Structure formats: C-alpha cells, structure tokens
Amino acid sequence: PMPMPRHGDSVPLVTSPPPATGLPWRAMPGPVIANGTSFATGSASGGGTIQCRGCRFGTNITIKIGPPDEENESHASVASDGRSVWAGDGPSRTIYRLDPATGEIIERVRDVDASAIAIGYGSVWAAEPRRAAVARIDERTARLTERISVPGDPTKITAGAGGIWVPAPHPQSAVSRPRSAVWRIEPKTNKTVAMIPVPPTARRVAVGAGYVWVTSGTYHGEPGVPATGGSLSKIDPNTNRVIATVKLGFRPDGLVVNDGLVWVAVAPR
C-alpha cells in the first residue's frame, strides 16, 4: 500500500504509463457536459431533478424527473457521451433521454429502478440494486434489451476499459465481516466475467488512465458495520486484479479521474 496522505494533500496516484490499449468513451460522474451545456443532479422539495446550465439559449433551468421518496431525498443520476444526455430516477423507476440543447425530455424508458447510469458500447447501463441487476438500454432506440444479474447490491456503475464495472457488496459476506467486490460485465456477451474483491464497503467507481478506480470505506453510524476508514483501489483491467491501494483515512464520497490524476472527495469521520 502507498503511504497515507494527510488531510488536504494532493497526491498523484498514476505513477506508471497506462496499458497500450485503446479505450472507448467512458461515463464521467456528474456534472456532465454535452454540446457546451452542463447537466447535474439536484433536489427540489425532495424530488429528483436535473439542473441544466446553458439550456435554451444560455438560461439555467430545473428539469423535474421524479417524486420524492419515503426519506424525501433525491435519487437522480445523469450521464452523457458528449452528444446525448440520459438521466435516471429511482423512485419513478424511469430513465429519461434529454435534449442536450433544451433540456426537454424526448424519450422515457420505464420499469428501470436506476441508482446510477453510465453510457458506453452503444448502450445506457443502469445499476438496479433492488433487482440485484444491471439494465442495458439501446442508446439509439431507447429500448431495454437486457437485464444482467449482479449478486449483491449494485448501486454504482461505469463503462470503459473493455467492460462495465459495478461495485457491490459480496453476496456471501457476513454482516460482522463485510466484504465488497467489483463485478465486470462483458458488453459483447452481457455476462459477468470477473469478480474482483475490494475493501469494504465499495462506494464509487471510475475509469481513467487505463485503469479502474474504486473507493471503499465504512464509518461510524453505518448500521451493523465496524468503521474501517477509507481506501482507493487501482484495478488493472488486463488482469482483473487490484494492483495498488491508497489508504485515505476518511470516508470517501466523490471520485473523478482526469489528466492523469485521481481526485477523491472525502468526508470527516
């Protein structure tokens, strides 16, 4: 493991060149940009919303996509490939295709309980924790084409580096000894082809610089789970193995990979 950074340190984590393989486009965490317009998830009166900056000739608008859930929280997600924009809302069990210029809803895909979405390999991919599955939607026709079983509780997802990557708790782990894994889905076959153990509890996933990055961590107040601090795992997609781990010491939340650097937002203990 690499040395633990101090709170507030900026640490370059990519210290070796990426594998010499072409990488397809990957979904970035929100906010996302399409045609010069910014889309980000938000919450208005507890309902799922998408905030659009620059829509409709430079104005800022709020796009309502779902009702509040029982906890009165927003569970919206958004992804873009730079051309199209897709948003998901768990409580409404619907995925929406948005016009990147106006923010208007132009397509609806119903009965998809998405907690997170990603775009890649000609499809929109949605993590469905209540179904323990990943839904695949044809990006051109907006039709659900496949539902792939992913054991555990898949709550996040990303596309790139030759696969679809889904962090989820290990299905056989006991509450007293929590474990997590990242599942790899092969887009050509719609099958899970690898399960990669990572420290508990896997939270965010991103692809960048030729690798897959996963944040993990438990914290005080999480029911039935001992606090373990946070960590970042670096996965080689050529071997499906964790090749480096960074201890963060805090609870990780956001994760972005850009320009050869990995950025992790952490919360106080």
mmCIF file of N, CA, C and O in Angstrom, residues 24 37 55 73 99 104-105 114 163 180 191 250 253:
data_model
loop_
_atom_site.group_PDB
_atom_site.id
_atom_site.type_symbol
_atom_site.label_atom_id
_atom_site.label_comp_id
_atom_site.label_asym_id
_atom_site.label_seq_id
_atom_site.Cartn_x
_atom_site.Cartn_y
_atom_site.Cartn_z
ATOM 1 N N PRO A 24 -12.470 2.911 -25.021
ATOM 2 C CA PRO A 24 -13.679 3.550 -25.505
ATOM 3 C C PRO A 24 -14.063 4.702 -24.588
ATOM 4 O O PRO A 24 -13.480 4.893 -23.528
ATOM 5 N N THR A 37 -23.297 22.407 -22.822
ATOM 6 C CA THR A 37 -24.308 22.586 -21.783
ATOM 7 C C THR A 37 -24.001 21.656 -20.611
ATOM 8 O O THR A 37 -23.641 20.502 -20.808
ATOM 9 N N CYS A 55 -28.971 25.741 -20.980
ATOM 10 C CA CYS A 55 -30.063 25.278 -21.836
ATOM 11 C C CYS A 55 -30.851 26.461 -22.380
ATOM 12 O O CYS A 55 -30.906 27.533 -21.770
ATOM 13 N N GLU A 73 -35.773 12.381 -0.260
ATOM 14 C CA GLU A 73 -34.472 12.662 -0.829
ATOM 15 C C GLU A 73 -34.506 12.462 -2.338
ATOM 16 O O GLU A 73 -35.367 11.758 -2.873
ATOM 17 N N ASP A 99 -32.904 16.300 -24.339
ATOM 18 C CA ASP A 99 -32.353 17.069 -25.446
ATOM 19 C C ASP A 99 -31.193 17.907 -24.893
ATOM 20 O O ASP A 99 -31.405 18.727 -23.997
ATOM 21 N N GLU A 104 -35.220 19.308 -22.688
ATOM 22 C CA GLU A 104 -36.536 18.675 -22.749
ATOM 23 C C GLU A 104 -36.413 17.152 -22.759
ATOM 24 O O GLU A 104 -35.454 16.601 -23.290
ATOM 25 N N ILE A 105 -37.386 16.489 -22.164
ATOM 26 C CA ILE A 105 -37.435 15.024 -22.167
ATOM 27 C C ILE A 105 -37.928 14.550 -23.527
ATOM 28 O O ILE A 105 -39.018 14.927 -23.967
ATOM 29 N N ALA A 114 -33.170 2.714 -11.478
ATOM 30 C CA ALA A 114 -31.753 3.053 -11.561
ATOM 31 C C ALA A 114 -31.278 3.848 -10.353
ATOM 32 O O ALA A 114 -31.890 4.842 -9.975
ATOM 33 N N GLY A 163 -14.993 -2.948 -20.498
ATOM 34 C CA GLY A 163 -16.095 -3.580 -19.776
ATOM 35 C C GLY A 163 -17.000 -2.596 -19.073
ATOM 36 O O GLY A 163 -16.822 -1.380 -19.137
ATOM 37 N N SER A 180 -16.584 -6.490 -0.060
ATOM 38 C CA SER A 180 -17.158 -5.918 -1.270
ATOM 39 C C SER A 180 -16.420 -6.464 -2.475
ATOM 40 O O SER A 180 -15.300 -6.986 -2.352
ATOM 41 N N LYS A 191 -22.501 -10.888 -20.036
ATOM 42 C CA LYS A 191 -22.229 -11.813 -18.943
ATOM 43 C C LYS A 191 -21.214 -11.196 -17.973
ATOM 44 O O LYS A 191 -20.329 -10.438 -18.385
ATOM 45 N N PHE A 250 -10.337 8.631 5.700
ATOM 46 C CA PHE A 250 -11.615 9.321 5.826
ATOM 47 C C PHE A 250 -12.654 8.556 5.003
ATOM 48 O O PHE A 250 -12.332 7.656 4.243
ATOM 49 N N ASP A 253 -16.307 9.816 -0.829
ATOM 50 C CA ASP A 253 -17.628 10.058 -1.412
ATOM 51 C C ASP A 253 -17.506 10.203 -2.922
ATOM 52 O O ASP A 253 -17.781 9.282 -3.668
#
